[in-house]
PDB file of C-alpha atoms in Angstrom:
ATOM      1  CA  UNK A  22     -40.739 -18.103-134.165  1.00 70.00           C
ATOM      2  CA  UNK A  23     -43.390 -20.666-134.701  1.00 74.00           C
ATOM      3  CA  UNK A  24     -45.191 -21.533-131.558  1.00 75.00           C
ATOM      4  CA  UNK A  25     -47.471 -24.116-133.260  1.00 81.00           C
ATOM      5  CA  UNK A  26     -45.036 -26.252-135.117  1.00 85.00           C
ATOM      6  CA  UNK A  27     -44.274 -29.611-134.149  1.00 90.00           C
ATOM      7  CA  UNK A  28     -41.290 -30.001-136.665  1.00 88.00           C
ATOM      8  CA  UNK A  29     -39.188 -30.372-133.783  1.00 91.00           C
ATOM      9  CA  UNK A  30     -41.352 -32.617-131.699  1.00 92.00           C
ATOM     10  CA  UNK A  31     -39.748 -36.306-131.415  1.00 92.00           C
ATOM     11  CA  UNK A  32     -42.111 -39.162-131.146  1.00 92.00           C
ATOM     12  CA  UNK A  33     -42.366 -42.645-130.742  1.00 91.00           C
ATOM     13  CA  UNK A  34     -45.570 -45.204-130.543  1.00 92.00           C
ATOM     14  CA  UNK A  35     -45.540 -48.932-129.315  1.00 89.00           C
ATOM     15  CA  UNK A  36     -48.170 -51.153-129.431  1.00 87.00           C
ATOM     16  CA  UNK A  37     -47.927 -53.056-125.923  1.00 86.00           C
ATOM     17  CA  UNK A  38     -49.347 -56.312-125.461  1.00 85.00           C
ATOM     18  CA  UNK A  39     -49.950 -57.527-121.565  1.00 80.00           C
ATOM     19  CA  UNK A  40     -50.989 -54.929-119.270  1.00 75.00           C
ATOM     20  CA  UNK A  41     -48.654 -53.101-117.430  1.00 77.00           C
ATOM     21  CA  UNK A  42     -50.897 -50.511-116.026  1.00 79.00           C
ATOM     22  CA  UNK A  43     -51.181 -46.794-115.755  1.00 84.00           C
ATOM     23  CA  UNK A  44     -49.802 -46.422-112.530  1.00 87.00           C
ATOM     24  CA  UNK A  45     -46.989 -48.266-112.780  1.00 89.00           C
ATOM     25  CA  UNK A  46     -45.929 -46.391-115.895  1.00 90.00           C
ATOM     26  CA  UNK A  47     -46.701 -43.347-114.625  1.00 91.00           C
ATOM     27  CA  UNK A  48     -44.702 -44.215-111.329  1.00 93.00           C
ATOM     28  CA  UNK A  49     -41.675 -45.088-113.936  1.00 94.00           C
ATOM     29  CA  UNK A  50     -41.649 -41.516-115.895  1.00 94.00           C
ATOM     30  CA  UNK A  51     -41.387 -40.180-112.480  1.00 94.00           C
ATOM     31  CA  UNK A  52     -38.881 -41.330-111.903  1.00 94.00           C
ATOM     32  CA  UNK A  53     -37.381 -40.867-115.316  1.00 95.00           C
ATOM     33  CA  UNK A  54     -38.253 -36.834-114.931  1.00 95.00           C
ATOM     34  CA  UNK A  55     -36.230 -37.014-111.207  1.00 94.00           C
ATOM     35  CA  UNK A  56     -33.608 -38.386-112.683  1.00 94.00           C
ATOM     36  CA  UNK A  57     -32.937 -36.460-115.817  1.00 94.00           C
ATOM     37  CA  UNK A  58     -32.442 -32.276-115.494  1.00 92.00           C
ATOM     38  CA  UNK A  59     -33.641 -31.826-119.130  1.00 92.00           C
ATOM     39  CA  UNK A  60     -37.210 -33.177-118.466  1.00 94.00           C
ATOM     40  CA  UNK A  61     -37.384 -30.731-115.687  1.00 94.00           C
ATOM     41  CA  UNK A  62     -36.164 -28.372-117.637  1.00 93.00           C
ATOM     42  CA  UNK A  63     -37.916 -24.732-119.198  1.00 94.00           C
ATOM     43  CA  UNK A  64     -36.453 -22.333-121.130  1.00 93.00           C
ATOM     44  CA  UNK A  65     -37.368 -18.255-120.260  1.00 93.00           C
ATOM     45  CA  UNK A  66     -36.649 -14.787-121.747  1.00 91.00           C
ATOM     46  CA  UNK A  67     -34.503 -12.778-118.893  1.00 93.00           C
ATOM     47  CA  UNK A  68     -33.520  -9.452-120.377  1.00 94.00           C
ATOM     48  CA  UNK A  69     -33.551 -10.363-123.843  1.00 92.00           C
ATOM     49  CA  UNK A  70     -31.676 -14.018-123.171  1.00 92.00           C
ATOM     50  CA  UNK A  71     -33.452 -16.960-123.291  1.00 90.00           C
ATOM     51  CA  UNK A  72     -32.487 -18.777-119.399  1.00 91.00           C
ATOM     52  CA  UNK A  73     -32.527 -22.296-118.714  1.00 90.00           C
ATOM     53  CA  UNK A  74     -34.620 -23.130-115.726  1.00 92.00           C
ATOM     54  CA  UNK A  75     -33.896 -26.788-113.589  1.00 92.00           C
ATOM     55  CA  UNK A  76     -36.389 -27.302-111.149  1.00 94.00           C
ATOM     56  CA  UNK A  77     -36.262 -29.877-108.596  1.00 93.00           C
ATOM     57  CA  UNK A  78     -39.697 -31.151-109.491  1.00 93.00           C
ATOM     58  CA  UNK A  79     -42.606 -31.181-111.712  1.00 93.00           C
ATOM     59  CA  UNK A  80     -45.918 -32.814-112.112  1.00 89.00           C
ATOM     60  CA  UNK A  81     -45.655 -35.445-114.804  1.00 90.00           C
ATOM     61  CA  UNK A  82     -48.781 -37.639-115.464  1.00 90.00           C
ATOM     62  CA  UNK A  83     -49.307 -40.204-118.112  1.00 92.00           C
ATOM     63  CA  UNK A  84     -52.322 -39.223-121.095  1.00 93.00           C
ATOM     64  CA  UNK A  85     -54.535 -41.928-120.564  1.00 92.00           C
ATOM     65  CA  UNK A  86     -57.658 -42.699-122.784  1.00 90.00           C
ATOM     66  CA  UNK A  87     -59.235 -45.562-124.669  1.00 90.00           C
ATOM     67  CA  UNK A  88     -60.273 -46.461-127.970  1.00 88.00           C
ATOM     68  CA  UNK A  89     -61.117 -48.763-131.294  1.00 87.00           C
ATOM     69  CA  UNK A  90     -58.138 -49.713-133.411  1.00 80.00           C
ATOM     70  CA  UNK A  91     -59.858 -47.614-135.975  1.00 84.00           C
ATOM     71  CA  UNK A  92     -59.243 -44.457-134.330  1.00 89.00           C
ATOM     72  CA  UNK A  93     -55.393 -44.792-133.664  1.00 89.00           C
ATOM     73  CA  UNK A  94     -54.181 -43.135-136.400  1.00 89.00           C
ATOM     74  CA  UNK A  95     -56.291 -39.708-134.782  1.00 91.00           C
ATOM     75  CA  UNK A  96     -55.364 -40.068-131.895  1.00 91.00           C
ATOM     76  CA  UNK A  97     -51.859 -40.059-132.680  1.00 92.00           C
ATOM     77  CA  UNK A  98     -52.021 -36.597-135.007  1.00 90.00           C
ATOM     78  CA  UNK A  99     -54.003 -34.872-131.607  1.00 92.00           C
ATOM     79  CA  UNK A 100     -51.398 -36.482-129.132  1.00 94.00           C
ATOM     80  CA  UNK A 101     -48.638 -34.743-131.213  1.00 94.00           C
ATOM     81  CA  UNK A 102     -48.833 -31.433-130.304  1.00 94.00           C
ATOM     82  CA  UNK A 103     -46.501 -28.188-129.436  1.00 94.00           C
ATOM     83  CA  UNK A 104     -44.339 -27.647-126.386  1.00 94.00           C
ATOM     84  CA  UNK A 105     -44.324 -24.205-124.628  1.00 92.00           C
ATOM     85  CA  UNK A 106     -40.722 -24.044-123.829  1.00 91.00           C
ATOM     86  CA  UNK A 107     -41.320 -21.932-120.608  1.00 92.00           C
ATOM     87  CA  UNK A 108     -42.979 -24.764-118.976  1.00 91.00           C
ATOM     88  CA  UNK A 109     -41.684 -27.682-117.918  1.00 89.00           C
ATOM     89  CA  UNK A 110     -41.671 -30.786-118.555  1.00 89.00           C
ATOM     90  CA  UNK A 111     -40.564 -31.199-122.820  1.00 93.00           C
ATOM     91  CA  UNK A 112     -41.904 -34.835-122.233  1.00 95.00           C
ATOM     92  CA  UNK A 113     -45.429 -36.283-123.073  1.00 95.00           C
ATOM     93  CA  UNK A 114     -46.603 -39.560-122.107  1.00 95.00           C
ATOM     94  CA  UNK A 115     -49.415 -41.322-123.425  1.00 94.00           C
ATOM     95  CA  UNK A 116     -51.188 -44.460-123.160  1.00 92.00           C
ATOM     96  CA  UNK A 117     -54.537 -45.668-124.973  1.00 92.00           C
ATOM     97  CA  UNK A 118     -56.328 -48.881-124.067  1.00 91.00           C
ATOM     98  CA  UNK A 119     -57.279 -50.242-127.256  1.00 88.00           C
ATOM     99  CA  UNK A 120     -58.183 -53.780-126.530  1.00 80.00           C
ATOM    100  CA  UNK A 121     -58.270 -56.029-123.373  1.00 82.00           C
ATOM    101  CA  UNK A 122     -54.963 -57.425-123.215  1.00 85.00           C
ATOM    102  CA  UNK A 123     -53.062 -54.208-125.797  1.00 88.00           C
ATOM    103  CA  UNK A 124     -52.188 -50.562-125.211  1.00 90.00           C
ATOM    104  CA  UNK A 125     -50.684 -48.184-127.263  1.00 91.00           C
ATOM    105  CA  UNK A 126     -47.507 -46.506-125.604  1.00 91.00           C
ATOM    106  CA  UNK A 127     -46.709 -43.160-127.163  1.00 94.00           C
ATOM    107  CA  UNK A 128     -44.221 -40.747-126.191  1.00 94.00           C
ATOM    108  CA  UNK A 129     -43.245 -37.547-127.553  1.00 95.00           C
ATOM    109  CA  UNK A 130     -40.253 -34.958-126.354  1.00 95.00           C
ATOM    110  CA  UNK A 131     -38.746 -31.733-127.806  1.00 95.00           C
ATOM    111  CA  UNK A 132     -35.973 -31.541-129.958  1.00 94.00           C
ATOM    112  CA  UNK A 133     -33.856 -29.159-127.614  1.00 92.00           C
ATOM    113  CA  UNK A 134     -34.020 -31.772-125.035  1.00 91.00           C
ATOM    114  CA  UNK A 135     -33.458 -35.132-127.201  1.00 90.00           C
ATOM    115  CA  UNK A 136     -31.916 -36.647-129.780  1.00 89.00           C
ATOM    116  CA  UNK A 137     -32.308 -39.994-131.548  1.00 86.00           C
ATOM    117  CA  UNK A 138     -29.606 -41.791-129.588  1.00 88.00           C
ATOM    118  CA  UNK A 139     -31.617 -39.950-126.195  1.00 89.00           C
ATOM    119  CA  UNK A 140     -34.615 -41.140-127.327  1.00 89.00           C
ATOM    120  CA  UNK A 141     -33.210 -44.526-127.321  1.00 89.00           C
ATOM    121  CA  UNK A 142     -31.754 -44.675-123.672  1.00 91.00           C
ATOM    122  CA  UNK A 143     -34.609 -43.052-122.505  1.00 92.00           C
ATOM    123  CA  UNK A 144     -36.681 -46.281-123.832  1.00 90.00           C
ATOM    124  CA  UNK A 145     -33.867 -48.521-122.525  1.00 93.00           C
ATOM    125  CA  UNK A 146     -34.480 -47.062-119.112  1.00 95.00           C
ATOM    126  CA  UNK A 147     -38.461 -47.465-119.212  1.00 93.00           C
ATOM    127  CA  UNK A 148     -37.842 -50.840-120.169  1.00 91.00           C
ATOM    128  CA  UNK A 149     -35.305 -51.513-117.540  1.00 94.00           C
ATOM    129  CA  UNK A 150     -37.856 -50.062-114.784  1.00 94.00           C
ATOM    130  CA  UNK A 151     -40.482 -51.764-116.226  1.00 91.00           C
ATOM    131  CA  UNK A 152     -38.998 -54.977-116.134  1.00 92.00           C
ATOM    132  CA  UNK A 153     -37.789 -53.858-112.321  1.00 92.00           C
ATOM    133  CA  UNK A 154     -34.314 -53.502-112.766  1.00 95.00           C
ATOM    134  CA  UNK A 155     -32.779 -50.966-111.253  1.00 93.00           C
ATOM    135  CA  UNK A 156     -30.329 -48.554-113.205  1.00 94.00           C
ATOM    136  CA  UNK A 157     -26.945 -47.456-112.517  1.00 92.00           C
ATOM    137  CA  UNK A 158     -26.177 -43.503-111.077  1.00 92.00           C
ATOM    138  CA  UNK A 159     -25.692 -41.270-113.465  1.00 91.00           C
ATOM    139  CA  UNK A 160     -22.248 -40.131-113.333  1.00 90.00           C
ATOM    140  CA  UNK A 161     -22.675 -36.840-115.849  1.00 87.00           C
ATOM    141  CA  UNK A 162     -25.513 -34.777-116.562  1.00 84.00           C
ATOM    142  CA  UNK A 163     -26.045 -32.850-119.483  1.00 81.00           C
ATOM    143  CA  UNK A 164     -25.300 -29.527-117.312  1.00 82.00           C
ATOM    144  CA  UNK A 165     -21.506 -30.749-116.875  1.00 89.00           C
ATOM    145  CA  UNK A 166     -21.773 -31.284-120.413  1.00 87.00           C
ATOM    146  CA  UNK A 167     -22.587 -27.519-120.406  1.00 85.00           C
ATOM    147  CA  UNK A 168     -19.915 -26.245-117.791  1.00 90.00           C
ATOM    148  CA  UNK A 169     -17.701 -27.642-120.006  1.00 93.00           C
ATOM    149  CA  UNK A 170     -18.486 -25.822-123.335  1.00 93.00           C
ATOM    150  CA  UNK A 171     -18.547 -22.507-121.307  1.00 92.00           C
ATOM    151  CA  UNK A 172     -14.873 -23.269-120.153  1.00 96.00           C
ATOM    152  CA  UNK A 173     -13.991 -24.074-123.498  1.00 96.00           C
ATOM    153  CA  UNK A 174     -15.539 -20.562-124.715  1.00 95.00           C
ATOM    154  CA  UNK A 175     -12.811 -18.435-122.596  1.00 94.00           C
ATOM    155  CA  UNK A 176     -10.070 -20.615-124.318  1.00 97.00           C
ATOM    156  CA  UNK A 177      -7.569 -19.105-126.601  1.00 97.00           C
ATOM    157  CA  UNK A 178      -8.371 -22.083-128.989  1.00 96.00           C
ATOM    158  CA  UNK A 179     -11.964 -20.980-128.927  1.00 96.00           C
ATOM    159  CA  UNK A 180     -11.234 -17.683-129.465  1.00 96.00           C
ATOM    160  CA  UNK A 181      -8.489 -18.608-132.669  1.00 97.00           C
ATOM    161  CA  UNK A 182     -11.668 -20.875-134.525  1.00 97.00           C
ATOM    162  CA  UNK A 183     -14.056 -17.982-134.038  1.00 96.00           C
ATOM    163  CA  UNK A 184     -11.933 -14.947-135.342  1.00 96.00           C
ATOM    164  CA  UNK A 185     -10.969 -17.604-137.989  1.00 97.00           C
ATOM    165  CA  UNK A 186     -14.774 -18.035-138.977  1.00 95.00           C
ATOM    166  CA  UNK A 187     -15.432 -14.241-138.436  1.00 94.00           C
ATOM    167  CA  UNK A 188     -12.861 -13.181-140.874  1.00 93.00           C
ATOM    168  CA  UNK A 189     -14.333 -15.959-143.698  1.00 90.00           C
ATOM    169  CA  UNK A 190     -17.517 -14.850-143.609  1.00 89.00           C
ATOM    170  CA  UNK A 191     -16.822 -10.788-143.184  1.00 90.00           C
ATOM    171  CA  UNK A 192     -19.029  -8.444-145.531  1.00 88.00           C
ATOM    172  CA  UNK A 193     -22.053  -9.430-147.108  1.00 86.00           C
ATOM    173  CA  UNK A 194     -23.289 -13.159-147.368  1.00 80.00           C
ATOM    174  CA  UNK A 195     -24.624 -14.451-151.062  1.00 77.00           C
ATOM    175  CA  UNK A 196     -27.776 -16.065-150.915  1.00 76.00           C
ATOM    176  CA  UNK A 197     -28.129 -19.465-152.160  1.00 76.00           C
ATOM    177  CA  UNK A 198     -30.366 -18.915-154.925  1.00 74.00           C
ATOM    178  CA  UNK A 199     -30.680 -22.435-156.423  1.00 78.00           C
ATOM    179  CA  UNK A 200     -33.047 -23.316-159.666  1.00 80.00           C
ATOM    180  CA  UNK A 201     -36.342 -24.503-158.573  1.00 80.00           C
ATOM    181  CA  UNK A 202     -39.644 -24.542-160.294  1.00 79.00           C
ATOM    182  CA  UNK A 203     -40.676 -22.059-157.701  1.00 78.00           C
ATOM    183  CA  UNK A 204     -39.279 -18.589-156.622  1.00 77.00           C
ATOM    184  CA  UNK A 205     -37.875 -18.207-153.255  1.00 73.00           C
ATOM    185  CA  UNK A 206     -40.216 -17.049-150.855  1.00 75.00           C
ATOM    186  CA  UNK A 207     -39.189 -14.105-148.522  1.00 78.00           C
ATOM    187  CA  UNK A 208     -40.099 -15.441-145.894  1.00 78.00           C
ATOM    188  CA  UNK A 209     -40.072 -19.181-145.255  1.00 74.00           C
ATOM    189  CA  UNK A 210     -42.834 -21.134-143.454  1.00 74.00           C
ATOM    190  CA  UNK A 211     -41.694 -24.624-143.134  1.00 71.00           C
ATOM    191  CA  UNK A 212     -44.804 -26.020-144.904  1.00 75.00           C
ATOM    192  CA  UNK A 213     -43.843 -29.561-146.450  1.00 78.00           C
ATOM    193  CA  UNK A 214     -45.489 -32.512-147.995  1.00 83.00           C
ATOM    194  CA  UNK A 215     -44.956 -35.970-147.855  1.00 85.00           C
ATOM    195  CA  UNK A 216     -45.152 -38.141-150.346  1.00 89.00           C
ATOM    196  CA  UNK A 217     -44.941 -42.268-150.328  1.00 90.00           C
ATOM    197  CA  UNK A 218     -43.623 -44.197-152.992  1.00 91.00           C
ATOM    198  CA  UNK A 219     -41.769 -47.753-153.673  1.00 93.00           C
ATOM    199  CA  UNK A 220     -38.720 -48.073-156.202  1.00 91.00           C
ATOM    200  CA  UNK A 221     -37.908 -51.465-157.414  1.00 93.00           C
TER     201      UNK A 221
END
């Protein structure tokens, strides 16, 4: 619905100190993206349903570029920037030379794809490989997860919680209209502010 939001885009940046080198990052997220389905995953319209598409590779390279401390701060709003879910990969890798022996590390994924706790074991993994340990087989992958629900929706359990939801919420829905010091748009456009402040 919005193609150029990035409300759903989940980033990280670390300042690295030592040099651990393009390449050898880059040779990590590869294997990172041939390990995990959802980083070789796209998502595609097929009469009218939106299709998830695994492929058994993709080309994944590492955004490298370098820079003054100064300029961090834009090169993080440009390096933050939208996915189009019908390509693969929902995974962006940067890193920015900012000063002979530092780098800043920045990745950024999708929101379909990752969560905070993925985020984390997805940085627990880089480390690992970075530090050359080697990590254990993945025993489930988020399409069992998947296999799973489907089951689950031909269940007469299912099937008793949705009629029971169905039959709550038959007829016409009220609108929340809450009191705000603005009227409710029609349409929303997920325009926000931010604003900084410290309370004693």
């Amino acid at each position: 619905m919005f193609p150029e939001d990035v409300n759903y885009n989940i980033f990280s940046f670390f300042l690295i100190e030592g040099k651990p080198g393009k390449e050898k990052i880059e040779k990590i997220f590869q294997r990172l993206v041939e390990r995990h389905d959802a980083f070789r995953t796209a998502l595609k319209l097929v009469d009218n349903q939106v299709v998830q598409f695994i492929y058994d590779r993709v080309d994944f390279s590492v955004e490298y570029s370098r820079a003054e401390e100064g300029q961090i701060d834009a090169i993080k709003r440009r390096f933050i920037r939208p996915f189009d879910l019908s390509r693969a990969s929902f995974l962006r890798v940067g890193l920015v030379e900012i000063g002979e022996n530092k780098d800043l590390f920045m990745i950024d994924m999708h929101h379909i794809i990752s969560d905070l706790v993925s985020s984390g074991i997805l940085v627990n993994e880089f480390l690992r490989l970075l530090r050359e340990k080697e990590l254990l087989p993945l025993r489930l992958h988020y399409k069992d997860y998947a296999a799973w629900e489907t089951r689950f929706l031909e269940t007469e359990t299912y099937k008793k919680q949705k009629q029971y939801w169905l039959d709550n919420f038959s007829g016409r829905l009220p609108t929340l209209d809450l009191s705000t010091d603005y009227p409710r748009p029609a349409k929303t456009d997920l325009k926000g502010k931010s604003i900084t402040l410290k309370l004693p």
